[in-house]
Amino acid sequence: EVQLVESGGDLLQPGGSLRLSCAASGFTFSDYWMHWVRQAPGEGLVWVSRISIDGRNTRYADSVKGRVTISRDNAKNTLYLQMNSLRAEDTAIYYCTRGRRGSNSLDYWGQGTLVTVSS
Amino acid sequence: SYVLTQPPSVSVAPGQTATITCGGNNIGVKSVHWYQQKPGQAPVLVVYDNSDRPSGIPERFSGSNSGNTATLTISRVEAGDEADYFCQVWDVSSDHWVFGGGTKLTVL
């Protein structure tokens, strides 16, 4: 069974930093592109970032570019999102998602981890 | 950047057919994917590549895409289908994944 379990969410002050983790199991992690998607309270889904199989190819949404770094450790079956210079508008549930092979869809999602940025 | 437009809400009686649209410039040349999200839960992929269903998704869920509009159709709607539905595409020009704003489906 495919499982994606996020952790690392917290309450932080503006300007703070945080690293989110996503532990993957039930599939060959190193065979899949991975993404982070976020959802502010009561709002819609917003794509944040994606990373290629080997970690060499990454992309970021304009709203986080320069402040966020996606990475992965295929030996540990773990996806990461390093977030710096956090702003109130970064407050959201952050979901780890798997890119479906042969498609641009996202076929499995974790339950999410909540990041709250507030003074 | 590419923009996807969905109606904020759609209402339908049980047993009827729900139609949720997703508008975008020449969206018919893109592959559109649909997600269902129930309150307090993570999204679930219900249709991918315009009209394909992942395993475990009922045949009642179907999709189409042409011109400037993609459509998710839910036949014989049940109370358990009440949820938010989001469309999504990959924008080749920016290499970004893009979501529509979401549609709240209410089963009357």
PDB file of C-alpha atoms in Angstrom:
ATOM      1  CA  GLU A   1       0.000   0.000   0.000  1.00  0.00           C
ATOM      2  CA  VAL A   2       1.356   3.410  -1.001  1.00  0.00           C
ATOM      3  CA  GLN A   3       1.846   5.675   2.011  1.00  0.00           C
ATOM      4  CA  LEU A   4       3.106   9.230   2.231  1.00  0.00           C
ATOM      5  CA  VAL A   5       3.521  10.630   5.732  1.00  0.00           C
ATOM      6  CA  GLU A   6       4.445  14.269   6.198  1.00  0.00           C
ATOM      7  CA  SER A   7       5.991  15.748   9.310  1.00  0.00           C
ATOM      8  CA  GLY A   8       7.689  18.920  10.471  1.00  0.00           C
ATOM      9  CA  GLY A   9       4.809  21.377  10.472  1.00  0.00           C
ATOM     10  CA  ASP A  10       4.888  23.944  13.248  1.00  0.00           C
ATOM     11  CA  LEU A  11       3.942  27.425  14.442  1.00  0.00           C
ATOM     12  CA  LEU A  12       6.620  29.945  13.525  1.00  0.00           C
ATOM     13  CA  GLN A  13       7.144  33.678  13.476  1.00  0.00           C
ATOM     14  CA  PRO A  14       7.544  35.566  10.204  1.00  0.00           C
ATOM     15  CA  GLY A  15      11.070  35.264   8.876  1.00  0.00           C
ATOM     16  CA  GLY A  16      11.559  31.832  10.389  1.00  0.00           C
ATOM     17  CA  SER A  17      12.709  28.603   8.749  1.00  0.00           C
ATOM     18  CA  LEU A  18      11.373  25.069   8.696  1.00  0.00           C
ATOM     19  CA  ARG A  19      12.074  21.749   7.025  1.00  0.00           C
ATOM     20  CA  LEU A  20       9.193  19.486   6.114  1.00  0.00           C
ATOM     21  CA  SER A  21       9.714  15.776   5.551  1.00  0.00           C
ATOM     22  CA  CYS A  22       7.670  13.152   3.743  1.00  0.00           C
ATOM     23  CA  ALA A  23       8.334   9.481   4.406  1.00  0.00           C
ATOM     24  CA  ALA A  24       7.311   7.279   1.497  1.00  0.00           C
ATOM     25  CA  SER A  25       6.565   3.572   1.580  1.00  0.00           C
ATOM     26  CA  GLY A  26       4.772   0.909  -0.408  1.00  0.00           C
ATOM     27  CA  PHE A  27       6.405   1.781  -3.731  1.00  0.00           C
ATOM     28  CA  THR A  28       9.835   2.270  -5.297  1.00  0.00           C
ATOM     29  CA  PHE A  29      10.386   5.884  -4.287  1.00  0.00           C
ATOM     30  CA  SER A  30      13.316   6.399  -6.647  1.00  0.00           C
ATOM     31  CA  ASP A  31      11.091   5.674  -9.671  1.00  0.00           C
ATOM     32  CA  TYR A  32       8.758   8.637  -9.186  1.00  0.00           C
ATOM     33  CA  TRP A  33       8.817  12.400  -9.482  1.00  0.00           C
ATOM     34  CA  MET A  34       7.487  13.991  -6.302  1.00  0.00           C
ATOM     35  CA  HIS A  35       5.676  17.239  -5.528  1.00  0.00           C
ATOM     36  CA  TRP A  36       4.594  19.501  -2.706  1.00  0.00           C
ATOM     37  CA  VAL A  37       1.149  21.115  -2.858  1.00  0.00           C
ATOM     38  CA  ARG A  38      -0.242  23.480  -0.235  1.00  0.00           C
ATOM     39  CA  GLN A  39      -3.682  24.597   0.859  1.00  0.00           C
ATOM     40  CA  ALA A  40      -4.316  27.685   2.960  1.00  0.00           C
ATOM     41  CA  PRO A  41      -7.212  27.427   5.436  1.00  0.00           C
ATOM     42  CA  GLY A  42     -10.502  27.453   3.530  1.00  0.00           C
ATOM     43  CA  GLU A  43      -8.752  27.942   0.212  1.00  0.00           C
ATOM     44  CA  GLY A  44      -7.891  25.884  -2.854  1.00  0.00           C
ATOM     45  CA  LEU A  45      -4.914  23.760  -3.815  1.00  0.00           C
ATOM     46  CA  VAL A  46      -1.701  25.474  -4.876  1.00  0.00           C
ATOM     47  CA  TRP A  47       1.241  23.661  -6.402  1.00  0.00           C
ATOM     48  CA  VAL A  48       4.526  24.522  -4.672  1.00  0.00           C
ATOM     49  CA  SER A  49       7.345  22.493  -6.139  1.00  0.00           C
ATOM     50  CA  ARG A  50       8.430  19.285  -7.871  1.00  0.00           C
ATOM     51  CA  ILE A  51      11.586  17.231  -8.085  1.00  0.00           C
ATOM     52  CA  SER A  52      12.792  14.700 -10.628  1.00  0.00           C
ATOM     53  CA  ILE A  53      13.700  11.122  -9.898  1.00  0.00           C
ATOM     54  CA  ASP A  54      17.385  11.808  -9.323  1.00  0.00           C
ATOM     55  CA  GLY A  55      16.805  15.138  -7.623  1.00  0.00           C
ATOM     56  CA  ARG A  56      18.696  17.129 -10.228  1.00  0.00           C
ATOM     57  CA  ASN A  57      15.682  18.792 -11.840  1.00  0.00           C
ATOM     58  CA  THR A  58      13.499  21.004  -9.670  1.00  0.00           C
ATOM     59  CA  ARG A  59      10.784  23.602 -10.252  1.00  0.00           C
ATOM     60  CA  TYR A  60       9.105  26.112  -7.948  1.00  0.00           C
ATOM     61  CA  ALA A  61       5.976  28.224  -7.935  1.00  0.00           C
ATOM     62  CA  ASP A  62       6.721  31.927  -8.310  1.00  0.00           C
ATOM     63  CA  SER A  63       5.300  32.585  -4.834  1.00  0.00           C
ATOM     64  CA  VAL A  64       8.026  30.533  -3.120  1.00  0.00           C
ATOM     65  CA  LYS A  65      10.940  30.674  -5.561  1.00  0.00           C
ATOM     66  CA  GLY A  66      14.140  31.719  -3.816  1.00  0.00           C
ATOM     67  CA  ARG A  67      12.763  30.915  -0.366  1.00  0.00           C
ATOM     68  CA  VAL A  68      12.070  27.196  -0.697  1.00  0.00           C
ATOM     69  CA  THR A  69      14.229  24.205  -1.645  1.00  0.00           C
ATOM     70  CA  ILE A  70      12.893  20.774  -2.522  1.00  0.00           C
ATOM     71  CA  SER A  71      15.167  17.760  -2.153  1.00  0.00           C
ATOM     72  CA  ARG A  72      15.018  14.009  -1.748  1.00  0.00           C
ATOM     73  CA  ASP A  73      17.014  11.148  -0.272  1.00  0.00           C
ATOM     74  CA  ASN A  74      16.248   8.046  -2.299  1.00  0.00           C
ATOM     75  CA  ALA A  75      18.205   5.861   0.110  1.00  0.00           C
ATOM     76  CA  LYS A  76      15.895   6.969   2.924  1.00  0.00           C
ATOM     77  CA  ASN A  77      12.711   7.104   0.793  1.00  0.00           C
ATOM     78  CA  THR A  78      12.177  10.655   2.003  1.00  0.00           C
ATOM     79  CA  LEU A  79      11.161  13.922   0.362  1.00  0.00           C
ATOM     80  CA  TYR A  80      11.992  17.291   1.924  1.00  0.00           C
ATOM     81  CA  LEU A  81      10.946  20.905   1.659  1.00  0.00           C
ATOM     82  CA  GLN A  82      13.231  23.498   3.238  1.00  0.00           C
ATOM     83  CA  MET A  83      11.337  26.720   3.797  1.00  0.00           C
ATOM     84  CA  ASN A  84      13.075  29.996   4.672  1.00  0.00           C
ATOM     85  CA  SER A  85      11.998  33.609   5.179  1.00  0.00           C
ATOM     86  CA  LEU A  86       8.500  32.426   5.998  1.00  0.00           C
ATOM     87  CA  ARG A  87       5.584  34.813   5.579  1.00  0.00           C
ATOM     88  CA  ALA A  88       2.038  34.832   6.933  1.00  0.00           C
ATOM     89  CA  GLU A  89       0.813  33.862   3.467  1.00  0.00           C
ATOM     90  CA  ASP A  90       2.791  30.634   3.697  1.00  0.00           C
ATOM     91  CA  THR A  91       0.346  29.436   6.348  1.00  0.00           C
ATOM     92  CA  ALA A  92      -1.167  26.249   4.928  1.00  0.00           C
ATOM     93  CA  ILE A  93      -1.408  22.507   5.038  1.00  0.00           C
ATOM     94  CA  TYR A  94       1.475  21.133   2.986  1.00  0.00           C
ATOM     95  CA  TYR A  95       0.818  17.909   1.097  1.00  0.00           C
ATOM     96  CA  CYS A  96       3.426  15.536  -0.274  1.00  0.00           C
ATOM     97  CA  THR A  97       2.222  13.993  -3.539  1.00  0.00           C
ATOM     98  CA  ARG A  98       3.457  11.453  -6.035  1.00  0.00           C
ATOM     99  CA  GLY A  99       3.539  12.139  -9.755  1.00  0.00           C
ATOM    100  CA  ARG A 100       1.780   9.427 -11.689  1.00  0.00           C
ATOM    101  CA  ARG A 101       4.110   7.766 -14.173  1.00  0.00           C
ATOM    102  CA  GLY A 102       3.325   8.648 -17.787  1.00  0.00           C
ATOM    103  CA  SER A 103       0.992  11.439 -16.681  1.00  0.00           C
ATOM    104  CA  ASN A 104       1.163  14.904 -15.172  1.00  0.00           C
ATOM    105  CA  SER A 105      -1.394  13.969 -12.532  1.00  0.00           C
ATOM    106  CA  LEU A 106      -0.732  13.428  -8.818  1.00  0.00           C
ATOM    107  CA  ASP A 107      -1.910   9.981  -7.884  1.00  0.00           C
ATOM    108  CA  TYR A 108      -1.206   9.646  -4.165  1.00  0.00           C
ATOM    109  CA  TRP A 109      -1.312  12.288  -1.434  1.00  0.00           C
ATOM    110  CA  GLY A 110      -0.229  12.314   2.157  1.00  0.00           C
ATOM    111  CA  GLN A 111      -2.491  13.623   4.909  1.00  0.00           C
ATOM    112  CA  GLY A 112      -0.548  16.865   5.101  1.00  0.00           C
ATOM    113  CA  THR A 113       1.304  18.816   7.748  1.00  0.00           C
ATOM    114  CA  LEU A 114       0.217  22.247   9.002  1.00  0.00           C
ATOM    115  CA  VAL A 115       2.564  25.206   8.851  1.00  0.00           C
ATOM    116  CA  THR A 116       1.385  28.336  10.646  1.00  0.00           C
ATOM    117  CA  VAL A 117       3.289  31.599  10.344  1.00  0.00           C
ATOM    118  CA  SER A 118       2.164  34.211  12.818  1.00  0.00           C
ATOM    119  CA  SER A 119       3.608  36.744  15.198  1.00  0.00           C
TER     120      SER A 119
ATOM    121  CA  SER B   1       0.786  31.949 -16.214  1.00  0.00           C
ATOM    122  CA  TYR B   2      -1.974  29.594 -17.244  1.00  0.00           C
ATOM    123  CA  VAL B   3      -5.317  30.110 -15.508  1.00  0.00           C
ATOM    124  CA  LEU B   4      -8.034  27.522 -14.839  1.00  0.00           C
ATOM    125  CA  THR B   5     -11.544  28.757 -14.026  1.00  0.00           C
ATOM    126  CA  GLN B   6     -14.134  26.681 -12.150  1.00  0.00           C
ATOM    127  CA  PRO B   7     -17.595  27.641 -10.888  1.00  0.00           C
ATOM    128  CA  PRO B   8     -17.504  28.079  -7.097  1.00  0.00           C
ATOM    129  CA  SER B   9     -20.462  25.793  -6.522  1.00  0.00           C
ATOM    130  CA  VAL B  10     -22.711  23.229  -8.169  1.00  0.00           C
ATOM    131  CA  SER B  11     -25.825  21.683  -6.656  1.00  0.00           C
ATOM    132  CA  VAL B  12     -27.546  18.482  -7.700  1.00  0.00           C
ATOM    133  CA  ALA B  13     -30.225  16.165  -6.364  1.00  0.00           C
ATOM    134  CA  PRO B  14     -29.369  12.563  -5.506  1.00  0.00           C
ATOM    135  CA  GLY B  15     -29.559  10.268  -8.508  1.00  0.00           C
ATOM    136  CA  GLN B  16     -29.102  13.097 -10.969  1.00  0.00           C
ATOM    137  CA  THR B  17     -26.031  14.008 -12.990  1.00  0.00           C
ATOM    138  CA  ALA B  18     -23.526  16.648 -11.827  1.00  0.00           C
ATOM    139  CA  THR B  19     -21.423  18.545 -14.346  1.00  0.00           C
ATOM    140  CA  ILE B  20     -18.387  20.520 -13.188  1.00  0.00           C
ATOM    141  CA  THR B  21     -16.520  22.637 -15.722  1.00  0.00           C
ATOM    142  CA  CYS B  22     -12.930  23.814 -15.901  1.00  0.00           C
ATOM    143  CA  GLY B  23     -12.174  26.607 -18.331  1.00  0.00           C
ATOM    144  CA  GLY B  24      -8.813  27.507 -19.788  1.00  0.00           C
ATOM    145  CA  ASN B  25      -7.349  28.964 -22.966  1.00  0.00           C
ATOM    146  CA  ASN B  26      -7.326  26.107 -25.513  1.00  0.00           C
ATOM    147  CA  ILE B  27      -7.432  23.620 -22.653  1.00  0.00           C
ATOM    148  CA  GLY B  28      -8.473  20.958 -25.147  1.00  0.00           C
ATOM    149  CA  VAL B  29      -4.837  20.421 -26.144  1.00  0.00           C
ATOM    150  CA  LYS B  30      -3.803  19.731 -22.546  1.00  0.00           C
ATOM    151  CA  SER B  31      -4.305  16.739 -20.301  1.00  0.00           C
ATOM    152  CA  VAL B  32      -6.706  17.590 -17.499  1.00  0.00           C
ATOM    153  CA  HIS B  33      -6.865  15.843 -14.155  1.00  0.00           C
ATOM    154  CA  TRP B  34      -9.565  15.991 -11.473  1.00  0.00           C
ATOM    155  CA  TYR B  35      -9.339  15.628  -7.693  1.00  0.00           C
ATOM    156  CA  GLN B  36     -12.009  15.118  -5.067  1.00  0.00           C
ATOM    157  CA  GLN B  37     -11.466  16.522  -1.579  1.00  0.00           C
ATOM    158  CA  LYS B  38     -13.835  15.838   1.290  1.00  0.00           C
ATOM    159  CA  PRO B  39     -13.716  18.008   4.439  1.00  0.00           C
ATOM    160  CA  GLY B  40     -10.667  17.342   6.572  1.00  0.00           C
ATOM    161  CA  GLN B  41      -9.206  14.864   4.096  1.00  0.00           C
ATOM    162  CA  ALA B  42      -6.451  14.889   1.499  1.00  0.00           C
ATOM    163  CA  PRO B  43      -7.390  15.165  -2.185  1.00  0.00           C
ATOM    164  CA  VAL B  44      -8.013  11.999  -4.177  1.00  0.00           C
ATOM    165  CA  LEU B  45      -7.374  11.653  -7.906  1.00  0.00           C
ATOM    166  CA  VAL B  46     -10.650  10.675  -9.594  1.00  0.00           C
ATOM    167  CA  VAL B  47      -9.918  11.302 -13.288  1.00  0.00           C
ATOM    168  CA  TYR B  48      -6.583  11.679 -15.044  1.00  0.00           C
ATOM    169  CA  ASP B  49      -5.556  12.419 -18.612  1.00  0.00           C
ATOM    170  CA  ASN B  50      -8.992  13.892 -19.377  1.00  0.00           C
ATOM    171  CA  SER B  51     -11.030  10.717 -19.071  1.00  0.00           C
ATOM    172  CA  ASP B  52      -9.143   7.866 -17.399  1.00  0.00           C
ATOM    173  CA  ARG B  53     -10.056   6.605 -13.949  1.00  0.00           C
ATOM    174  CA  PRO B  54      -7.605   5.298 -11.342  1.00  0.00           C
ATOM    175  CA  SER B  55      -8.373   1.878  -9.961  1.00  0.00           C
ATOM    176  CA  GLY B  56     -11.089   1.999  -7.326  1.00  0.00           C
ATOM    177  CA  ILE B  57     -12.855   5.057  -8.742  1.00  0.00           C
ATOM    178  CA  PRO B  58     -16.463   4.283  -9.738  1.00  0.00           C
ATOM    179  CA  GLU B  59     -17.476   4.392 -13.386  1.00  0.00           C
ATOM    180  CA  ARG B  60     -19.950   7.109 -12.393  1.00  0.00           C
ATOM    181  CA  PHE B  61     -17.019   9.534 -12.619  1.00  0.00           C
ATOM    182  CA  SER B  62     -16.084  10.517 -16.166  1.00  0.00           C
ATOM    183  CA  GLY B  63     -14.293  13.342 -17.894  1.00  0.00           C
ATOM    184  CA  SER B  64     -14.046  15.073 -21.231  1.00  0.00           C
ATOM    185  CA  ASN B  65     -12.007  17.909 -22.682  1.00  0.00           C
ATOM    186  CA  SER B  66     -12.425  20.005 -25.802  1.00  0.00           C
ATOM    187  CA  GLY B  67     -11.898  23.557 -26.945  1.00  0.00           C
ATOM    188  CA  ASN B  68     -11.714  25.873 -23.951  1.00  0.00           C
ATOM    189  CA  THR B  69     -13.578  23.664 -21.464  1.00  0.00           C
ATOM    190  CA  ALA B  70     -12.893  20.423 -19.627  1.00  0.00           C
ATOM    191  CA  THR B  71     -15.758  18.702 -17.829  1.00  0.00           C
ATOM    192  CA  LEU B  72     -16.070  16.289 -14.930  1.00  0.00           C
ATOM    193  CA  THR B  73     -19.354  14.404 -14.990  1.00  0.00           C
ATOM    194  CA  ILE B  74     -20.685  12.475 -12.010  1.00  0.00           C
ATOM    195  CA  SER B  75     -23.626  10.242 -12.873  1.00  0.00           C
ATOM    196  CA  ARG B  76     -26.201   8.966 -10.391  1.00  0.00           C
ATOM    197  CA  VAL B  77     -24.905  11.312  -7.724  1.00  0.00           C
ATOM    198  CA  GLU B  78     -24.815  10.021  -4.160  1.00  0.00           C
ATOM    199  CA  ALA B  79     -24.654  11.876  -0.858  1.00  0.00           C
ATOM    200  CA  GLY B  80     -21.070  10.651  -0.462  1.00  0.00           C
ATOM    201  CA  ASP B  81     -20.026  12.554  -3.590  1.00  0.00           C
ATOM    202  CA  GLU B  82     -20.465  15.857  -1.762  1.00  0.00           C
ATOM    203  CA  ALA B  83     -16.984  17.401  -1.797  1.00  0.00           C
ATOM    204  CA  ASP B  84     -14.741  19.995  -3.366  1.00  0.00           C
ATOM    205  CA  TYR B  85     -13.495  19.162  -6.855  1.00  0.00           C
ATOM    206  CA  PHE B  86     -10.346  20.623  -8.395  1.00  0.00           C
ATOM    207  CA  CYS B  87      -9.093  20.448 -11.982  1.00  0.00           C
ATOM    208  CA  GLN B  88      -5.361  20.524 -12.740  1.00  0.00           C
ATOM    209  CA  VAL B  89      -3.076  20.736 -15.766  1.00  0.00           C
ATOM    210  CA  TRP B  90       0.617  20.978 -16.473  1.00  0.00           C
ATOM    211  CA  ASP B  91       1.562  24.265 -18.098  1.00  0.00           C
ATOM    212  CA  VAL B  92       4.328  23.425 -20.553  1.00  0.00           C
ATOM    213  CA  SER B  93       5.413  27.048 -21.004  1.00  0.00           C
ATOM    214  CA  SER B  94       6.259  27.533 -17.321  1.00  0.00           C
ATOM    215  CA  ASP B  95       6.774  23.864 -16.390  1.00  0.00           C
ATOM    216  CA  HIS B  96       4.387  24.471 -13.521  1.00  0.00           C
ATOM    217  CA  TRP B  97       1.454  22.446 -12.271  1.00  0.00           C
ATOM    218  CA  VAL B  98      -1.729  24.548 -12.149  1.00  0.00           C
ATOM    219  CA  PHE B  99      -4.959  23.995 -10.203  1.00  0.00           C
ATOM    220  CA  GLY B 100      -8.369  25.486 -10.730  1.00  0.00           C
ATOM    221  CA  GLY B 101      -9.956  27.324  -7.826  1.00  0.00           C
ATOM    222  CA  GLY B 102     -12.219  24.414  -6.970  1.00  0.00           C
ATOM    223  CA  THR B 103     -15.950  23.697  -7.116  1.00  0.00           C
ATOM    224  CA  LYS B 104     -18.023  22.761  -4.092  1.00  0.00           C
ATOM    225  CA  LEU B 105     -20.514  20.057  -5.041  1.00  0.00           C
ATOM    226  CA  THR B 106     -23.616  20.068  -2.863  1.00  0.00           C
ATOM    227  CA  VAL B 107     -25.995  17.116  -2.940  1.00  0.00           C
ATOM    228  CA  LEU B 108     -29.448  18.453  -2.141  1.00  0.00           C
TER     229      LEU B 108
END
